Amino acid sequence: MYNRAYIRDGDSTTSHGEVRVPPITMTIGSPPRFICFEGSPVYCPACKSMGVTKCVPPFRPFTGTDGRQINLDGDLCICKCPQPPRLKTAFNTPSMVFDADEMASMSGAIPWLAYAGHEIEDHEIVFEIVDAKTGRPIEGMTYKLASGGRTLLDSKTLDNGTTKPYTINEHPNLSFVAWVKGDNK
Ligand SMILES: [Zn+2]
């Protein structure tokens, strides 16, 4: 189970900030405090500015009367800091709870899982080139791997028909090009 507590007025951030929810929302919890919805003000002492709260996955719809999504523990404070601080609750309840299946179906949850100290399931990606007829790996080809526009490897030779492995967490958008060396381009 994965637990993300609701952010409420007076909660803090990883930069020792303070969430300041205008008293226009409903109160919840014990002691009762105003619920924080996305876009609420946060004072950030690290950059000495007022930031706003921003939701990050995973979350399930839970909106206030004006349609804004509730903030959860680990959401961001968008302020002048180059690395946005995370919102921190003083209490673990009330909260939104996710089971493993639900978590696996929620895209974009990996940064929060890593922040919250959960182990992340990972998979390695390997590209392999085989002969269509025999199914045997093709030797002697050269390849290039890129991730999000950045070249990771260039002009490497396939080893037994396969590329060097990379992990999905690190490189979710891996692209692969292979060619036969010496070919005229
Ligand atoms: Zn800041």
PDB file of C-alpha atoms and ligand atoms in Angstrom:
ATOM      1  CA  MET A   1       0.000   0.000   0.000  1.00  0.00           C
ATOM      2  CA  TYR A   2       1.084   3.515  -0.784  1.00  0.00           C
ATOM      3  CA  ASN A   3      -0.067   6.373   1.392  1.00  0.00           C
ATOM      4  CA  ARG A   4      -0.228  10.056   0.472  1.00  0.00           C
ATOM      5  CA  ALA A   5      -1.660  12.310   3.169  1.00  0.00           C
ATOM      6  CA  TYR A   6      -3.763  15.378   2.303  1.00  0.00           C
ATOM      7  CA  ILE A   7      -1.975  18.699   2.475  1.00  0.00           C
ATOM      8  CA  ARG A   8      -3.686  21.181   4.768  1.00  0.00           C
ATOM      9  CA  ASP A   9      -3.173  24.746   5.919  1.00  0.00           C
ATOM     10  CA  GLY A  10      -0.016  25.141   7.989  1.00  0.00           C
ATOM     11  CA  ASP A  11       1.829  22.145   6.501  1.00  0.00           C
ATOM     12  CA  SER A  12       5.447  22.610   5.512  1.00  0.00           C
ATOM     13  CA  THR A  13       7.846  21.852   2.657  1.00  0.00           C
ATOM     14  CA  THR A  14      11.255  20.244   2.273  1.00  0.00           C
ATOM     15  CA  SER A  15      12.647  23.805   2.283  1.00  0.00           C
ATOM     16  CA  HIS A  16      10.872  24.559   5.631  1.00  0.00           C
ATOM     17  CA  GLY A  17       8.179  26.561   3.878  1.00  0.00           C
ATOM     18  CA  GLU A  18       4.609  27.067   4.995  1.00  0.00           C
ATOM     19  CA  VAL A  19       1.389  26.247   3.161  1.00  0.00           C
ATOM     20  CA  ARG A  20      -1.071  29.123   3.596  1.00  0.00           C
ATOM     21  CA  VAL A  21      -4.482  27.997   2.403  1.00  0.00           C
ATOM     22  CA  PRO A  22      -6.988  30.858   2.185  1.00  0.00           C
ATOM     23  CA  PRO A  23      -9.923  29.992   4.482  1.00  0.00           C
ATOM     24  CA  ILE A  24     -12.332  29.389   1.614  1.00  0.00           C
ATOM     25  CA  THR A  25     -12.067  25.588   1.438  1.00  0.00           C
ATOM     26  CA  MET A  26     -13.463  22.961   3.789  1.00  0.00           C
ATOM     27  CA  THR A  27     -11.653  21.815   6.903  1.00  0.00           C
ATOM     28  CA  ILE A  28     -10.684  18.216   7.495  1.00  0.00           C
ATOM     29  CA  GLY A  29      -8.755  16.085   9.974  1.00  0.00           C
ATOM     30  CA  SER A  30      -7.897  16.466  13.608  1.00  0.00           C
ATOM     31  CA  PRO A  31      -7.131  19.201  14.468  1.00  0.00           C
ATOM     32  CA  PRO A  32      -9.401  20.544  11.681  1.00  0.00           C
ATOM     33  CA  ARG A  33      -7.527  22.567   9.077  1.00  0.00           C
ATOM     34  CA  PHE A  34      -8.379  23.938   5.656  1.00  0.00           C
ATOM     35  CA  ILE A  35      -7.683  21.495   2.804  1.00  0.00           C
ATOM     36  CA  CYS A  36      -5.077  22.607   0.298  1.00  0.00           C
ATOM     37  CA  PHE A  37      -6.017  22.504  -3.371  1.00  0.00           C
ATOM     38  CA  GLU A  38      -3.660  22.997  -6.327  1.00  0.00           C
ATOM     39  CA  GLY A  39      -2.548  26.593  -6.827  1.00  0.00           C
ATOM     40  CA  SER A  40      -2.647  27.486  -3.121  1.00  0.00           C
ATOM     41  CA  PRO A  41       0.055  29.847  -1.826  1.00  0.00           C
ATOM     42  CA  VAL A  42       3.168  28.554  -0.056  1.00  0.00           C
ATOM     43  CA  TYR A  43       5.814  30.726   1.513  1.00  0.00           C
ATOM     44  CA  CYS A  44       9.315  29.454   0.657  1.00  0.00           C
ATOM     45  CA  PRO A  45      12.101  30.715   2.957  1.00  0.00           C
ATOM     46  CA  ALA A  46      14.815  29.195   0.730  1.00  0.00           C
ATOM     47  CA  CYS A  47      14.159  31.611  -2.156  1.00  0.00           C
ATOM     48  CA  LYS A  48      12.178  34.115  -0.055  1.00  0.00           C
ATOM     49  CA  SER A  49       9.198  34.093  -2.378  1.00  0.00           C
ATOM     50  CA  MET A  50       5.587  32.961  -2.467  1.00  0.00           C
ATOM     51  CA  GLY A  51       5.153  29.805  -4.487  1.00  0.00           C
ATOM     52  CA  VAL A  52       2.060  27.849  -5.457  1.00  0.00           C
ATOM     53  CA  THR A  53       1.244  24.188  -4.925  1.00  0.00           C
ATOM     54  CA  LYS A  54       1.324  21.796  -7.856  1.00  0.00           C
ATOM     55  CA  CYS A  55      -0.042  18.242  -7.989  1.00  0.00           C
ATOM     56  CA  VAL A  56       2.167  15.379  -9.158  1.00  0.00           C
ATOM     57  CA  PRO A  57       1.127  11.757  -9.864  1.00  0.00           C
ATOM     58  CA  PRO A  58      -0.064   9.455  -8.462  1.00  0.00           C
ATOM     59  CA  PHE A  59      -3.461  10.820  -7.497  1.00  0.00           C
ATOM     60  CA  ARG A  60      -7.129  10.067  -7.936  1.00  0.00           C
ATOM     61  CA  PRO A  61      -9.635  12.836  -8.705  1.00  0.00           C
ATOM     62  CA  PHE A  62     -10.601  14.734  -5.533  1.00  0.00           C
ATOM     63  CA  THR A  63     -11.584  18.282  -6.278  1.00  0.00           C
ATOM     64  CA  GLY A  64     -12.967  21.220  -4.386  1.00  0.00           C
ATOM     65  CA  THR A  65     -16.102  23.121  -5.361  1.00  0.00           C
ATOM     66  CA  ASP A  66     -14.049  25.203  -7.816  1.00  0.00           C
ATOM     67  CA  GLY A  67     -12.665  22.108  -9.557  1.00  0.00           C
ATOM     68  CA  ARG A  68      -9.116  22.260  -8.232  1.00  0.00           C
ATOM     69  CA  GLN A  69      -7.399  18.969  -7.328  1.00  0.00           C
ATOM     70  CA  ILE A  70      -6.406  18.322  -3.715  1.00  0.00           C
ATOM     71  CA  ASN A  71      -2.685  18.477  -2.874  1.00  0.00           C
ATOM     72  CA  LEU A  72      -1.000  15.416  -1.392  1.00  0.00           C
ATOM     73  CA  ASP A  73       2.186  14.831   0.568  1.00  0.00           C
ATOM     74  CA  GLY A  74       5.115  15.015  -1.870  1.00  0.00           C
ATOM     75  CA  ASP A  75       3.462  17.458  -4.289  1.00  0.00           C
ATOM     76  CA  LEU A  76       5.544  20.410  -5.429  1.00  0.00           C
ATOM     77  CA  CYS A  77       5.925  24.016  -4.349  1.00  0.00           C
ATOM     78  CA  ILE A  78       6.548  26.006  -7.531  1.00  0.00           C
ATOM     79  CA  CYS A  79       8.613  28.960  -6.345  1.00  0.00           C
ATOM     80  CA  LYS A  80      11.879  30.563  -7.431  1.00  0.00           C
ATOM     81  CA  CYS A  81      13.980  27.581  -6.280  1.00  0.00           C
ATOM     82  CA  PRO A  82      15.624  25.821  -9.261  1.00  0.00           C
ATOM     83  CA  GLN A  83      14.561  22.462  -7.775  1.00  0.00           C
ATOM     84  CA  PRO A  84      10.948  22.755  -6.522  1.00  0.00           C
ATOM     85  CA  PRO A  85      10.610  21.812  -2.825  1.00  0.00           C
ATOM     86  CA  ARG A  86       8.096  19.089  -1.889  1.00  0.00           C
ATOM     87  CA  LEU A  87       5.054  19.633   0.322  1.00  0.00           C
ATOM     88  CA  LYS A  88       5.189  17.831   3.669  1.00  0.00           C
ATOM     89  CA  THR A  89       2.323  16.955   5.979  1.00  0.00           C
ATOM     90  CA  ALA A  90       2.563  16.944   9.724  1.00  0.00           C
ATOM     91  CA  PHE A  91       0.035  14.063   9.940  1.00  0.00           C
ATOM     92  CA  ASN A  92      -0.314  10.800   8.002  1.00  0.00           C
ATOM     93  CA  THR A  93      -4.112  10.928   7.914  1.00  0.00           C
ATOM     94  CA  PRO A  94      -6.451  11.625   6.269  1.00  0.00           C
ATOM     95  CA  SER A  95      -4.854  10.323   3.116  1.00  0.00           C
ATOM     96  CA  MET A  96      -5.252   8.842  -0.337  1.00  0.00           C
ATOM     97  CA  VAL A  97      -4.184   5.193  -0.403  1.00  0.00           C
ATOM     98  CA  PHE A  98      -3.145   3.254  -3.495  1.00  0.00           C
ATOM     99  CA  ASP A  99      -2.602  -0.471  -3.885  1.00  0.00           C
ATOM    100  CA  ALA A 100       0.187  -1.925  -6.007  1.00  0.00           C
ATOM    101  CA  ASP A 101      -1.996  -2.603  -9.066  1.00  0.00           C
ATOM    102  CA  GLU A 102      -3.375   0.907  -9.073  1.00  0.00           C
ATOM    103  CA  MET A 103       0.113   2.349  -8.639  1.00  0.00           C
ATOM    104  CA  ALA A 104       1.411   0.331 -11.583  1.00  0.00           C
ATOM    105  CA  SER A 105      -1.360   1.744 -13.798  1.00  0.00           C
ATOM    106  CA  MET A 106      -0.545   5.369 -12.959  1.00  0.00           C
ATOM    107  CA  SER A 107       1.913   6.922 -15.343  1.00  0.00           C
ATOM    108  CA  GLY A 108       4.411   9.455 -14.125  1.00  0.00           C
ATOM    109  CA  ALA A 109       4.464   8.160 -10.541  1.00  0.00           C
ATOM    110  CA  ILE A 110       8.142   7.198 -10.499  1.00  0.00           C
ATOM    111  CA  PRO A 111       9.586  10.528  -9.250  1.00  0.00           C
ATOM    112  CA  TRP A 112       7.149  10.518  -6.314  1.00  0.00           C
ATOM    113  CA  LEU A 113       7.862   6.839  -5.523  1.00  0.00           C
ATOM    114  CA  ALA A 114      11.586   7.582  -5.454  1.00  0.00           C
ATOM    115  CA  TYR A 115      11.049  10.663  -3.257  1.00  0.00           C
ATOM    116  CA  ALA A 116       8.858   8.696  -0.830  1.00  0.00           C
ATOM    117  CA  GLY A 117      11.541   5.999  -0.538  1.00  0.00           C
ATOM    118  CA  HIS A 118       9.620   3.200  -2.246  1.00  0.00           C
ATOM    119  CA  GLU A 119      11.451   0.553  -4.170  1.00  0.00           C
ATOM    120  CA  ILE A 120      10.885   0.964  -7.868  1.00  0.00           C
ATOM    121  CA  GLU A 121      10.340  -1.925 -10.175  1.00  0.00           C
ATOM    122  CA  ASP A 122      12.625  -1.551 -13.104  1.00  0.00           C
ATOM    123  CA  HIS A 123      13.257  -3.273 -16.394  1.00  0.00           C
ATOM    124  CA  GLU A 124      16.217  -3.325 -18.677  1.00  0.00           C
ATOM    125  CA  ILE A 125      15.874  -2.572 -22.347  1.00  0.00           C
ATOM    126  CA  VAL A 126      18.067  -4.404 -24.831  1.00  0.00           C
ATOM    127  CA  PHE A 127      17.731  -4.220 -28.597  1.00  0.00           C
ATOM    128  CA  GLU A 128      18.616  -7.302 -30.563  1.00  0.00           C
ATOM    129  CA  ILE A 129      19.013  -7.790 -34.303  1.00  0.00           C
ATOM    130  CA  VAL A 130      18.489 -11.299 -35.608  1.00  0.00           C
ATOM    131  CA  ASP A 131      18.398 -12.847 -39.018  1.00  0.00           C
ATOM    132  CA  ALA A 132      14.773 -13.110 -40.091  1.00  0.00           C
ATOM    133  CA  LYS A 133      15.278 -16.553 -41.598  1.00  0.00           C
ATOM    134  CA  THR A 134      17.546 -18.294 -39.123  1.00  0.00           C
ATOM    135  CA  GLY A 135      16.727 -16.328 -35.955  1.00  0.00           C
ATOM    136  CA  ARG A 136      20.452 -16.058 -35.236  1.00  0.00           C
ATOM    137  CA  PRO A 137      21.946 -12.774 -34.014  1.00  0.00           C
ATOM    138  CA  ILE A 138      23.550 -10.711 -36.757  1.00  0.00           C
ATOM    139  CA  GLU A 139      27.151  -9.759 -36.135  1.00  0.00           C
ATOM    140  CA  GLY A 140      29.160  -6.814 -37.380  1.00  0.00           C
ATOM    141  CA  MET A 141      26.516  -4.131 -37.179  1.00  0.00           C
ATOM    142  CA  THR A 142      27.150  -0.746 -35.632  1.00  0.00           C
ATOM    143  CA  TYR A 143      24.568   1.065 -33.540  1.00  0.00           C
ATOM    144  CA  LYS A 144      23.621   4.263 -31.839  1.00  0.00           C
ATOM    145  CA  LEU A 145      21.378   4.706 -28.781  1.00  0.00           C
ATOM    146  CA  ALA A 146      19.710   7.998 -27.901  1.00  0.00           C
ATOM    147  CA  SER A 147      17.482   9.038 -25.020  1.00  0.00           C
ATOM    148  CA  GLY A 148      15.274  12.124 -25.205  1.00  0.00           C
ATOM    149  CA  GLY A 149      17.437  13.686 -27.925  1.00  0.00           C
ATOM    150  CA  ARG A 150      20.725  12.942 -26.143  1.00  0.00           C
ATOM    151  CA  THR A 151      23.181  10.412 -27.570  1.00  0.00           C
ATOM    152  CA  LEU A 152      24.146   7.727 -25.048  1.00  0.00           C
ATOM    153  CA  LEU A 153      26.283   5.549 -27.292  1.00  0.00           C
ATOM    154  CA  ASP A 154      27.472   6.063 -30.852  1.00  0.00           C
ATOM    155  CA  SER A 155      29.265   3.810 -33.338  1.00  0.00           C
ATOM    156  CA  LYS A 156      29.267   0.812 -30.986  1.00  0.00           C
ATOM    157  CA  THR A 157      29.367  -2.722 -32.320  1.00  0.00           C
ATOM    158  CA  LEU A 158      26.522  -5.103 -31.463  1.00  0.00           C
ATOM    159  CA  ASP A 159      27.668  -7.775 -29.064  1.00  0.00           C
ATOM    160  CA  ASN A 160      26.165 -11.088 -30.124  1.00  0.00           C
ATOM    161  CA  GLY A 161      23.512  -9.088 -31.951  1.00  0.00           C
ATOM    162  CA  THR A 162      22.483  -7.064 -28.880  1.00  0.00           C
ATOM    163  CA  THR A 163      22.991  -3.573 -27.476  1.00  0.00           C
ATOM    164  CA  LYS A 164      24.198  -2.541 -24.049  1.00  0.00           C
ATOM    165  CA  PRO A 165      21.267  -2.655 -21.577  1.00  0.00           C
ATOM    166  CA  TYR A 166      19.707   0.515 -20.138  1.00  0.00           C
ATOM    167  CA  THR A 167      16.921   0.820 -17.597  1.00  0.00           C
ATOM    168  CA  ILE A 168      13.421   2.102 -18.333  1.00  0.00           C
ATOM    169  CA  ASN A 169      13.445   4.347 -15.264  1.00  0.00           C
ATOM    170  CA  GLU A 170      16.515   6.186 -16.446  1.00  0.00           C
ATOM    171  CA  HIS A 171      15.637   6.220 -20.126  1.00  0.00           C
ATOM    172  CA  PRO A 172      11.910   5.825 -20.796  1.00  0.00           C
ATOM    173  CA  ASN A 173      12.278   7.073 -24.393  1.00  0.00           C
ATOM    174  CA  LEU A 174      15.216   5.101 -25.723  1.00  0.00           C
ATOM    175  CA  SER A 175      15.737   5.064 -29.482  1.00  0.00           C
ATOM    176  CA  PHE A 176      17.951   2.738 -31.453  1.00  0.00           C
ATOM    177  CA  VAL A 177      19.572   2.919 -34.899  1.00  0.00           C
ATOM    178  CA  ALA A 178      21.788   0.202 -36.388  1.00  0.00           C
ATOM    179  CA  TRP A 179      23.725   0.074 -39.614  1.00  0.00           C
ATOM    180  CA  VAL A 180      26.404  -1.951 -41.364  1.00  0.00           C
ATOM    181  CA  LYS A 181      29.765  -0.245 -41.077  1.00  0.00           C
ATOM    182  CA  GLY A 182      31.392   0.787 -44.330  1.00  0.00           C
ATOM    183  CA  ASP A 183      28.092   1.329 -46.125  1.00  0.00           C
ATOM    184  CA  ASN A 184      27.892   4.454 -48.163  1.00  0.00           C
ATOM    185  CA  LYS A 185      25.303   6.699 -46.603  1.00  0.00           C
TER     186      LYS A 185
HETATM  187 ZN    ZN B   1      11.742  28.393  -3.060  1.00  0.00          ZN
END
